[in-house]
Short mmCIF file of C-alpha atoms in Angstrom, two decimals:
data_model
loop_
_atom_site.label_atom_id
_atom_site.label_comp_id
_atom_site.label_asym_id
_atom_site.label_seq_id
_atom_site.Cartn_x
_atom_site.Cartn_y
_atom_site.Cartn_z
CA UNK A 882 122.54 130.57 97.54
CA UNK A 883 125.71 128.69 96.59
CA UNK A 884 127.01 128.98 100.16
CA UNK A 885 123.84 127.34 101.47
CA UNK A 886 124.16 124.52 98.94
CA UNK A 887 127.78 123.88 99.87
CA UNK A 888 126.98 123.94 103.58
CA UNK A 889 124.06 121.58 103.16
CA UNK A 890 126.23 119.15 101.20
CA UNK A 891 128.85 119.07 103.94
CA UNK A 892 126.56 119.11 106.99
CA UNK A 893 123.49 117.09 106.00
CA UNK A 894 123.79 113.29 106.09
CA UNK A 895 122.90 111.09 103.15
CA UNK A 896 119.29 110.02 102.84
CA UNK A 897 118.67 106.72 104.65
CA UNK A 898 116.41 105.69 101.77
CA UNK A 899 119.14 106.36 99.20
CA UNK A 900 121.67 104.46 101.29
CA UNK A 901 119.32 101.49 101.70
CA UNK A 902 118.54 101.46 97.97
CA UNK A 903 122.27 101.28 97.24
CA UNK A 904 122.90 98.44 99.69
CA UNK A 905 124.35 100.49 102.56
CA UNK A 906 121.92 99.24 105.21
CA UNK A 907 124.33 99.65 108.12
CA UNK A 908 125.05 103.30 107.26
CA UNK A 909 121.31 103.94 106.79
CA UNK A 910 120.69 102.42 110.24
CA UNK A 911 123.34 104.68 111.80
CA UNK A 912 121.83 107.82 110.26
CA UNK A 913 118.35 106.83 111.43
CA UNK A 914 119.75 106.35 114.94
CA UNK A 915 121.21 109.87 114.79
CA UNK A 916 117.90 111.35 113.61
CA UNK A 917 115.59 109.61 116.11
CA UNK A 918 115.78 109.92 119.93
CA UNK A 919 118.14 107.67 121.91
CA UNK A 920 116.76 104.19 122.46
CA UNK A 921 114.27 104.42 119.58
CA UNK A 922 114.03 101.18 117.60
CA UNK A 923 114.84 102.09 113.98
CA UNK A 924 114.54 98.56 112.62
CA UNK A 925 110.80 98.90 111.74
CA UNK A 926 111.59 102.14 109.91
CA UNK A 927 114.45 100.51 108.03
CA UNK A 928 112.18 97.57 107.16
CA UNK A 929 109.52 100.00 105.91
CA UNK A 930 112.11 101.77 103.75
CA UNK A 931 113.23 98.43 102.32
CA UNK A 932 109.63 97.38 101.52
CA UNK A 933 108.96 100.77 99.93
CA UNK A 934 112.02 100.38 97.70
CA UNK A 935 110.84 96.91 96.64
CA UNK A 936 107.36 98.27 95.79
CA UNK A 937 108.86 101.14 93.82
CA UNK A 938 111.14 98.79 91.90
CA UNK A 939 108.21 96.51 91.04
CA UNK A 940 106.12 99.49 89.90
CA UNK A 941 108.97 100.77 87.71
CA UNK A 942 109.19 97.39 85.99
CA UNK A 943 105.46 97.41 85.26
CA UNK A 944 105.12 101.04 84.17
CA UNK A 945 108.57 101.82 82.80
CA UNK A 946 109.22 105.12 81.06
CA UNK A 947 105.85 105.17 79.31
CA UNK A 948 104.45 107.33 82.12
CA UNK A 949 106.89 110.08 81.16
CA UNK A 950 106.85 109.72 77.37
CA UNK A 951 103.11 109.02 77.00
CA UNK A 952 101.53 110.61 80.07
CA UNK A 953 97.84 110.75 80.85
CA UNK A 954 96.32 114.26 80.49
CA UNK A 955 96.42 114.83 84.28
CA UNK A 956 100.01 113.64 84.58
CA UNK A 957 100.97 115.74 81.54
CA UNK A 958 99.64 118.86 83.28
CA UNK A 959 101.59 117.99 86.41
CA UNK A 960 104.75 117.58 84.33
CA UNK A 961 104.21 120.94 82.62
CA UNK A 962 103.72 122.69 85.97
CA UNK A 963 106.81 121.01 87.43
CA UNK A 964 109.04 121.77 84.46
CA UNK A 965 107.65 125.31 84.19
CA UNK A 966 108.37 125.92 87.88
CA UNK A 967 111.89 124.57 87.53
CA UNK A 968 112.64 126.71 84.49
CA UNK A 969 111.20 129.95 85.84
#
């Protein structure tokens, strides 16, 4: 497993979403151009990523950490399943 992790870290490019969220729009654009076929216009995809990041940031400001520390019963069950799966 460790070999696969090391190979994926060296071969796989950074996430275009992560790059865009950290202000590296040009690098995100280049990775999208490598992923999509030649001649494909990646600007709408990059714009969609940027809008998604803005929506997520606005939602984080409204909700904050209360979703994690005081979850609804349904969200609490989802957290327990996720943590249980990660631990097992």
